[in-house]
Amino acid sequence: MTMAFHNARGDRTLVRLASGVSLAVLVATPAWAQDAADAGAADDAASNEIVVTGFRQSLQAALNVKRDSVAAVDAIVAEDIAKFPDQNLAESLQRIPGISIQRDGGEGRAITVRGLGAQFTRVRLNGLETVATSTDGASANRDRAFDFNVFASELFSSIVVHKTAEASLDEGSLGAVVDLNTGNPLGGKAGLHGALSVVGSYNDLSKDLGPRVAGLLSWRNDAGTFGASVSAAYSKGNTLELGNNSVRWAQARFDSVDGTNCWTAPNSGGTYIPGPDCTQAALAFHPRIPRYGEIEHRRERLGLTGSIQFEPTESTRISLDALYSRFREDREEKWGEVLLRSNERSINVVDPVYDSNGNMISATLNDAWVRTEHYLRQSKTSFYQFGGSWDQDVSDSFRFTVLGGLSKSDADIPVETTVVFDDRDAQGYSYDYSDMKHPVLTFGTSVTDPANFQLAEIRDRPSNVTNRFKTAQLRTEWDVTDGFQVKAGAMWRRFNFDAVAFTRDTAVCGNGGVDRVLGTLTCSASGVFGPTAVYGFPVTSQLAELFTLGKAGQPAGTTTQWLIPSFPAATDFTQLYSRTANPDTGNTRAVQETVSGGYIEFDAKGELFGLEYAGNAGIRYAHTAQSSTGVLSGTTVTVDRTYDDWLPSFNVALYPSRDVIIRGAIAKVITRPTLGNLTPGGSIDGFNYKISYGNPQLDPYRATNFDLGVEWYFAPQAVLSIAGFVKKVESFPISQAFSASFASTGLPKDAIPPSSPAFLNFDPNQIYTITANVNGAGATLKGVELAAQVPFSAFTSGGFISHFGVLANATFISSDADYNVQGPAVVPGGALVNAVRSATLFGVSKRAYNGTLYYDDGAFSARVSASYRSRYIDANSGTGNVFEGYGATWNMDASIRYKLTDWVELSVEGNNLLDTYRYRYTDFDADRNYENNHFGRTILFGARFKM
């Protein structure tokens, strides 16, 4: 697609289409290899531009990007203007070998490349590195990871994934560099052109029908010296997430077991009485907050792009790009649960049943805390980017590119409110996790009678995360001789991360007939504040609403109706939003990171002992200056540091025949530490009795990557490939944990969230699990990718069968790393046991498969795609569980399109057709249920108009 040693305008156009404004991304193959690729592109090379008119042509365009690169590269190219092949960028990316995605709220949100999670992948938008964070899912992204659900896919013309490093490629990735590219007006035809897509999106679980509209206008003058384009995309819709959640499992000592008292005093105080029944119950794991519920996601996206290109001469091109995106989501949760967590001391256990994994999988509970919750989080992410480039040919052999721009991602959560009803002496509650994914949860007392409940807690936790990037780069290319080129450049980037958080947490106390919320004052451990106060307000019908659980996979016998607090009645009644928010110091932090440096790279092509080759070798230097700020014991602390990295890289492509390419690569790479781990401050979890400290002196993840692959282009639009890779991670920050009393930390009580049990029942001698990140030993990751792109036309001379084709890939990965973990307590009420455990790297699935069967005859096209990802761990767990992660998943999507005319096309698409449940577990060995939710199928139908 691009001949890096040529200076043709058409080559530059194709470079921009494939990989943004970078002119140094793709390097030439030998001339005869290029000729073969051009022939496979249906004579598109004759006009020096790719005319993308269908799915098969988009596959060929992407294949050309892959074939013409020396480094390991994969691409996805839009079928036409404003017509990206998937509804979500992450879901498109999962079709690339070695890439898996993580879905959140029913949509693809983050990617894993060759076993390394989203924080190890750098994303560039129109050539400029950036970070876009959203608040979708259970928690907001507060890291370097890129949230692909922020943008509408219709705004993009291509995605290019760089799997191996080059000196001229931005550093910062152990996994991959992903280029997202928007408009390219000079790459189109002369005149005014446009496209409009109007789609309805229907979810069969929420029964919601929402609009999805996208349009693009592009104009280029006849001389091809000036072009401009604008695009817009808007979508709105509601989806439901239904299922169950345990909020992990834990060990604890109960008040009594099958009538045997476990303490010398009932409910509180006293001394523990060891005995067979009490000890077995205390050492077994039980669900902390077993519950069923509903999560509603109300999403709205707006995206705008603009691009202007000016090419006054053959030697000069100036490009300006802008992108704006706004993503809003209201996440509303409704739960019915029992709060065993921290309340086991008052609970009487009847008829417990244990399994071979040390779990109390079923029991009846008396004197239990029945709780219903209503949660609302309103969030908005605003993103913008402005960038420009100047490409200049100084002579036939020397050229440069000046590139610069800025971006900002502002993820704001003005409302994150939880309102709680409690019945703290409920009888006859039972749970049964014999089927871990679908437990039976039954309330023994009425949960639809307001008289049984008190309005007990209100929490509000507004927050904001803002990321800013500023970038300036100079890239030069010098054709020293035929077949030998020198590239050199300099770069400067500044990244600012600012996170602030606040709390309005409190317990609610009532005093006789007087209703009041006592600010940050709380009830005492016995539920009393002052001489006569009682916990909570009596619940009335005006403060409550009746919730009915839908299709959450619940077995027969599960309670499906309960009262929940009513918004806005409960918040108005408690005057929640009129109260002053207190700083949440543990989640308030900032990082400024300034990177400067440069690179030199030598590119060569030719013939050695009769074997054609192309390759590059170079070194990249990066100086990192980091300033980390956090709050520690009420004092704002800033820690500065610098470090330097020299990153050599080598890529080679060998051509033993016209149809076979052998690729190899070796490179030193880095990923800078997780942002949350760099804070010098700490945070306290008053529900799980955990304290976490950051470490601004963490070293980057440093690794040496080795890659070797073979590709066979046996027919037009076709390839079979195999690639092996090894990543030797030399430095790998790890979490260290130990147990100590709260008093030993020197932290004040006010640092604890005021509505948590740790604050309400404050005990300076309470034992906490204290974790901190330190520089640890390395890890190794090895893997193999297999991929096939096979049009049936390669085996037939024509006819119906020739319009079919298959895309398939499989990735197999093994990895090992040592983690400091805390396993179960071995004596009732004892501390968790520290241990070192070897496991895969977080986020690594050992197996991943993707397949697409397609038909395309130019007028009618259809595709069905399936993807599989095996079980994986993604974090250290808590409360004695060793690791947590997600179960294996299958997902299936399909698409049908028909062209009525050259200007009108109808489409029907289906996403998540299997209505796959997302199963999350806690403890790798015991496979305890953390959550099991599903999101329904989404059907999209509409029309696309082109002029």
mmCIF file with all atom_site columns, N, CA and C in Angstrom, residues 433-470:
data_model
loop_
_atom_site.group_PDB
_atom_site.id
_atom_site.type_symbol
_atom_site.label_atom_id
_atom_site.label_alt_id
_atom_site.label_comp_id
_atom_site.label_asym_id
_atom_site.label_entity_id
_atom_site.label_seq_id
_atom_site.pdbx_PDB_ins_code
_atom_site.Cartn_x
_atom_site.Cartn_y
_atom_site.Cartn_z
_atom_site.occupancy
_atom_site.B_iso_or_equiv
_atom_site.pdbx_formal_charge
_atom_site.auth_seq_id
_atom_site.auth_comp_id
_atom_site.auth_asym_id
_atom_site.auth_atom_id
_atom_site.pdbx_PDB_model_num
ATOM 1   N N  . TYR A 1 433 ? -26.493 -21.948 47.086 1.00 0.00 ? 433 TYR A N  1
ATOM 2   C CA . TYR A 1 433 ? -25.570 -21.805 45.963 1.00 0.00 ? 433 TYR A CA 1
ATOM 3   C C  . TYR A 1 433 ? -25.110 -23.167 45.449 1.00 0.00 ? 433 TYR A C  1
ATOM 4   N N  . SER A 1 434 ? -25.975 -24.160 45.533 1.00 0.00 ? 434 SER A N  1
ATOM 5   C CA . SER A 1 434 ? -25.632 -25.457 44.943 1.00 0.00 ? 434 SER A CA 1
ATOM 6   C C  . SER A 1 434 ? -25.337 -25.298 43.464 1.00 0.00 ? 434 SER A C  1
ATOM 7   N N  . ASP A 1 435 ? -26.082 -24.444 42.788 1.00 0.00 ? 435 ASP A N  1
ATOM 8   C CA . ASP A 1 435 ? -25.758 -24.002 41.434 1.00 0.00 ? 435 ASP A CA 1
ATOM 9   C C  . ASP A 1 435 ? -25.134 -22.619 41.584 1.00 0.00 ? 435 ASP A C  1
ATOM 10  N N  . MET A 1 436 ? -23.799 -22.551 41.481 1.00 0.00 ? 436 MET A N  1
ATOM 11  C CA . MET A 1 436 ? -23.088 -21.304 41.764 1.00 0.00 ? 436 MET A CA 1
ATOM 12  C C  . MET A 1 436 ? -23.568 -20.140 40.900 1.00 0.00 ? 436 MET A C  1
ATOM 13  N N  . LYS A 1 437 ? -23.924 -20.424 39.669 1.00 0.00 ? 437 LYS A N  1
ATOM 14  C CA . LYS A 1 437 ? -24.294 -19.334 38.762 1.00 0.00 ? 437 LYS A CA 1
ATOM 15  C C  . LYS A 1 437 ? -25.728 -18.862 38.978 1.00 0.00 ? 437 LYS A C  1
ATOM 16  N N  . HIS A 1 438 ? -26.573 -19.726 39.512 1.00 0.00 ? 438 HIS A N  1
ATOM 17  C CA . HIS A 1 438 ? -27.999 -19.390 39.649 1.00 0.00 ? 438 HIS A CA 1
ATOM 18  C C  . HIS A 1 438 ? -28.483 -19.783 41.047 1.00 0.00 ? 438 HIS A C  1
ATOM 19  N N  . PRO A 1 439 ? -28.132 -19.015 42.073 1.00 0.00 ? 439 PRO A N  1
ATOM 20  C CA . PRO A 1 439 ? -28.531 -19.376 43.437 1.00 0.00 ? 439 PRO A CA 1
ATOM 21  C C  . PRO A 1 439 ? -30.019 -19.134 43.680 1.00 0.00 ? 439 PRO A C  1
ATOM 22  N N  . VAL A 1 440 ? -30.540 -19.832 44.683 1.00 0.00 ? 440 VAL A N  1
ATOM 23  C CA . VAL A 1 440 ? -31.893 -19.580 45.187 1.00 0.00 ? 440 VAL A CA 1
ATOM 24  C C  . VAL A 1 440 ? -31.762 -18.690 46.413 1.00 0.00 ? 440 VAL A C  1
ATOM 25  N N  . LEU A 1 441 ? -32.353 -17.505 46.375 1.00 0.00 ? 441 LEU A N  1
ATOM 26  C CA . LEU A 1 441 ? -32.305 -16.556 47.490 1.00 0.00 ? 441 LEU A CA 1
ATOM 27  C C  . LEU A 1 441 ? -33.737 -16.243 47.910 1.00 0.00 ? 441 LEU A C  1
ATOM 28  N N  . THR A 1 442 ? -34.066 -16.573 49.152 1.00 0.00 ? 442 THR A N  1
ATOM 29  C CA . THR A 1 442 ? -35.458 -16.466 49.611 1.00 0.00 ? 442 THR A CA 1
ATOM 30  C C  . THR A 1 442 ? -35.520 -15.700 50.927 1.00 0.00 ? 442 THR A C  1
ATOM 31  N N  . PHE A 1 443 ? -36.336 -14.648 50.956 1.00 0.00 ? 443 PHE A N  1
ATOM 32  C CA . PHE A 1 443 ? -36.554 -13.873 52.184 1.00 0.00 ? 443 PHE A CA 1
ATOM 33  C C  . PHE A 1 443 ? -37.655 -14.543 53.007 1.00 0.00 ? 443 PHE A C  1
ATOM 34  N N  . GLY A 1 444 ? -37.374 -14.712 54.305 1.00 0.00 ? 444 GLY A N  1
ATOM 35  C CA . GLY A 1 444 ? -38.344 -15.372 55.173 1.00 0.00 ? 444 GLY A CA 1
ATOM 36  C C  . GLY A 1 444 ? -39.378 -14.433 55.740 1.00 0.00 ? 444 GLY A C  1
ATOM 37  N N  . THR A 1 445 ? -39.064 -13.126 55.817 1.00 0.00 ? 445 THR A N  1
ATOM 38  C CA . THR A 1 445 ? -40.014 -12.137 56.296 1.00 0.00 ? 445 THR A CA 1
ATOM 39  C C  . THR A 1 445 ? -40.416 -11.243 55.132 1.00 0.00 ? 445 THR A C  1
ATOM 40  N N  . SER A 1 446 ? -41.502 -10.521 55.293 1.00 0.00 ? 446 SER A N  1
ATOM 41  C CA . SER A 1 446 ? -42.028 -9.716  54.199 1.00 0.00 ? 446 SER A CA 1
ATOM 42  C C  . SER A 1 446 ? -41.057 -8.600  53.833 1.00 0.00 ? 446 SER A C  1
ATOM 43  N N  . VAL A 1 447 ? -40.733 -8.507  52.578 1.00 0.00 ? 447 VAL A N  1
ATOM 44  C CA . VAL A 1 447 ? -39.894 -7.415  52.084 1.00 0.00 ? 447 VAL A CA 1
ATOM 45  C C  . VAL A 1 447 ? -40.709 -6.459  51.211 1.00 0.00 ? 447 VAL A C  1
ATOM 46  N N  . THR A 1 448 ? -42.035 -6.570  51.314 1.00 0.00 ? 448 THR A N  1
ATOM 47  C CA . THR A 1 448 ? -42.912 -5.631  50.612 1.00 0.00 ? 448 THR A CA 1
ATOM 48  C C  . THR A 1 448 ? -43.731 -4.783  51.578 1.00 0.00 ? 448 THR A C  1
ATOM 49  N N  . ASP A 1 449 ? -43.474 -4.942  52.886 1.00 0.00 ? 449 ASP A N  1
ATOM 50  C CA . ASP A 1 449 ? -44.200 -4.195  53.909 1.00 0.00 ? 449 ASP A CA 1
ATOM 51  C C  . ASP A 1 449 ? -43.312 -3.072  54.430 1.00 0.00 ? 449 ASP A C  1
ATOM 52  N N  . PRO A 1 450 ? -43.653 -1.795  54.214 1.00 0.00 ? 450 PRO A N  1
ATOM 53  C CA . PRO A 1 450 ? -42.812 -0.693  54.690 1.00 0.00 ? 450 PRO A CA 1
ATOM 54  C C  . PRO A 1 450 ? -42.555 -0.742  56.189 1.00 0.00 ? 450 PRO A C  1
ATOM 55  N N  . ALA A 1 451 ? -43.477 -1.301  56.954 1.00 0.00 ? 451 ALA A N  1
ATOM 56  C CA . ALA A 1 451 ? -43.326 -1.296  58.410 1.00 0.00 ? 451 ALA A CA 1
ATOM 57  C C  . ALA A 1 451 ? -42.124 -2.121  58.879 1.00 0.00 ? 451 ALA A C  1
ATOM 58  N N  . ASN A 1 452 ? -41.625 -2.997  58.020 1.00 0.00 ? 452 ASN A N  1
ATOM 59  C CA . ASN A 1 452 ? -40.482 -3.826  58.401 1.00 0.00 ? 452 ASN A CA 1
ATOM 60  C C  . ASN A 1 452 ? -39.137 -3.137  58.188 1.00 0.00 ? 452 ASN A C  1
ATOM 61  N N  . PHE A 1 453 ? -39.156 -1.945  57.579 1.00 0.00 ? 453 PHE A N  1
ATOM 62  C CA . PHE A 1 453 ? -37.893 -1.326  57.173 1.00 0.00 ? 453 PHE A CA 1
ATOM 63  C C  . PHE A 1 453 ? -37.667 0.028   57.842 1.00 0.00 ? 453 PHE A C  1
ATOM 64  N N  . GLN A 1 454 ? -36.388 0.401   57.896 1.00 0.00 ? 454 GLN A N  1
ATOM 65  C CA . GLN A 1 454 ? -35.975 1.747   58.279 1.00 0.00 ? 454 GLN A CA 1
ATOM 66  C C  . GLN A 1 454 ? -35.086 2.305   57.163 1.00 0.00 ? 454 GLN A C  1
ATOM 67  N N  . LEU A 1 455 ? -35.220 3.610   56.909 1.00 0.00 ? 455 LEU A N  1
ATOM 68  C CA . LEU A 1 455 ? -34.286 4.297   56.022 1.00 0.00 ? 455 LEU A CA 1
ATOM 69  C C  . LEU A 1 455 ? -32.995 4.467   56.810 1.00 0.00 ? 455 LEU A C  1
ATOM 70  N N  . ALA A 1 456 ? -31.942 3.682   56.454 1.00 0.00 ? 456 ALA A N  1
ATOM 71  C CA . ALA A 1 456 ? -30.808 3.505   57.360 1.00 0.00 ? 456 ALA A CA 1
ATOM 72  C C  . ALA A 1 456 ? -29.528 4.182   56.895 1.00 0.00 ? 456 ALA A C  1
ATOM 73  N N  . GLU A 1 457 ? -29.275 4.253   55.590 1.00 0.00 ? 457 GLU A N  1
ATOM 74  C CA . GLU A 1 457 ? -28.024 4.842   55.098 1.00 0.00 ? 457 GLU A CA 1
ATOM 75  C C  . GLU A 1 457 ? -28.285 5.622   53.816 1.00 0.00 ? 457 GLU A C  1
ATOM 76  N N  . ILE A 1 458 ? -27.517 6.682   53.662 1.00 0.00 ? 458 ILE A N  1
ATOM 77  C CA . ILE A 1 458 ? -27.478 7.404   52.395 1.00 0.00 ? 458 ILE A CA 1
ATOM 78  C C  . ILE A 1 458 ? -26.016 7.670   52.076 1.00 0.00 ? 458 ILE A C  1
ATOM 79  N N  . ARG A 1 459 ? -25.677 7.502   50.806 1.00 0.00 ? 459 ARG A N  1
ATOM 80  C CA . ARG A 1 459 ? -24.302 7.747   50.378 1.00 0.00 ? 459 ARG A CA 1
ATOM 81  C C  . ARG A 1 459 ? -24.337 8.500   49.049 1.00 0.00 ? 459 ARG A C  1
ATOM 82  N N  . ASP A 1 460 ? -23.458 9.430   48.913 1.00 0.00 ? 460 ASP A N  1
ATOM 83  C CA . ASP A 1 460 ? -23.277 10.112  47.630 1.00 0.00 ? 460 ASP A CA 1
ATOM 84  C C  . ASP A 1 460 ? -21.792 10.363  47.458 1.00 0.00 ? 460 ASP A C  1
ATOM 85  N N  . ARG A 1 461 ? -21.253 9.987   46.301 1.00 0.00 ? 461 ARG A N  1
ATOM 86  C CA . ARG A 1 461 ? -19.809 10.051  46.080 1.00 0.00 ? 461 ARG A CA 1
ATOM 87  C C  . ARG A 1 461 ? -19.487 10.670  44.721 1.00 0.00 ? 461 ARG A C  1
ATOM 88  N N  . PRO A 1 462 ? -19.707 11.964  44.573 1.00 0.00 ? 462 PRO A N  1
ATOM 89  C CA . PRO A 1 462 ? -19.360 12.613  43.303 1.00 0.00 ? 462 PRO A CA 1
ATOM 90  C C  . PRO A 1 462 ? -17.847 12.597  43.081 1.00 0.00 ? 462 PRO A C  1
ATOM 91  N N  . SER A 1 463 ? -17.453 12.578  41.808 1.00 0.00 ? 463 SER A N  1
ATOM 92  C CA . SER A 1 463 ? -16.024 12.535  41.490 1.00 0.00 ? 463 SER A CA 1
ATOM 93  C C  . SER A 1 463 ? -15.799 13.032  40.073 1.00 0.00 ? 463 SER A C  1
ATOM 94  N N  . ASN A 1 464 ? -14.538 13.249  39.759 1.00 0.00 ? 464 ASN A N  1
ATOM 95  C CA . ASN A 1 464 ? -14.163 13.693  38.418 1.00 0.00 ? 464 ASN A CA 1
ATOM 96  C C  . ASN A 1 464 ? -12.750 13.201  38.116 1.00 0.00 ? 464 ASN A C  1
ATOM 97  N N  . VAL A 1 465 ? -12.551 12.771  36.892 1.00 0.00 ? 465 VAL A N  1
ATOM 98  C CA . VAL A 1 465 ? -11.211 12.443  36.390 1.00 0.00 ? 465 VAL A CA 1
ATOM 99  C C  . VAL A 1 465 ? -11.005 13.174  35.078 1.00 0.00 ? 465 VAL A C  1
ATOM 100 N N  . THR A 1 466 ? -9.929  13.931  35.007 1.00 0.00 ? 466 THR A N  1
ATOM 101 C CA . THR A 1 466 ? -9.605  14.680  33.801 1.00 0.00 ? 466 THR A CA 1
ATOM 102 C C  . THR A 1 466 ? -8.216  14.270  33.315 1.00 0.00 ? 466 THR A C  1
ATOM 103 N N  . ASN A 1 467 ? -8.136  13.895  32.054 1.00 0.00 ? 467 ASN A N  1
ATOM 104 C CA . ASN A 1 467 ? -6.864  13.570  31.411 1.00 0.00 ? 467 ASN A CA 1
ATOM 105 C C  . ASN A 1 467 ? -6.589  14.592  30.321 1.00 0.00 ? 467 ASN A C  1
ATOM 106 N N  . ARG A 1 468 ? -5.356  15.076  30.253 1.00 0.00 ? 468 ARG A N  1
ATOM 107 C CA . ARG A 1 468 ? -4.964  16.023  29.208 1.00 0.00 ? 468 ARG A CA 1
ATOM 108 C C  . ARG A 1 468 ? -3.673  15.544  28.555 1.00 0.00 ? 468 ARG A C  1
ATOM 109 N N  . PHE A 1 469 ? -3.625  15.644  27.231 1.00 0.00 ? 469 PHE A N  1
ATOM 110 C CA . PHE A 1 469 ? -2.423  15.318  26.487 1.00 0.00 ? 469 PHE A CA 1
ATOM 111 C C  . PHE A 1 469 ? -2.027  16.501  25.621 1.00 0.00 ? 469 PHE A C  1
ATOM 112 N N  . LYS A 1 470 ? -0.735  16.796  25.607 1.00 0.00 ? 470 LYS A N  1
ATOM 113 C CA . LYS A 1 470 ? -0.164  17.737  24.656 1.00 0.00 ? 470 LYS A CA 1
ATOM 114 C C  . LYS A 1 470 ? 0.999   17.031  23.964 1.00 0.00 ? 470 LYS A C  1
#
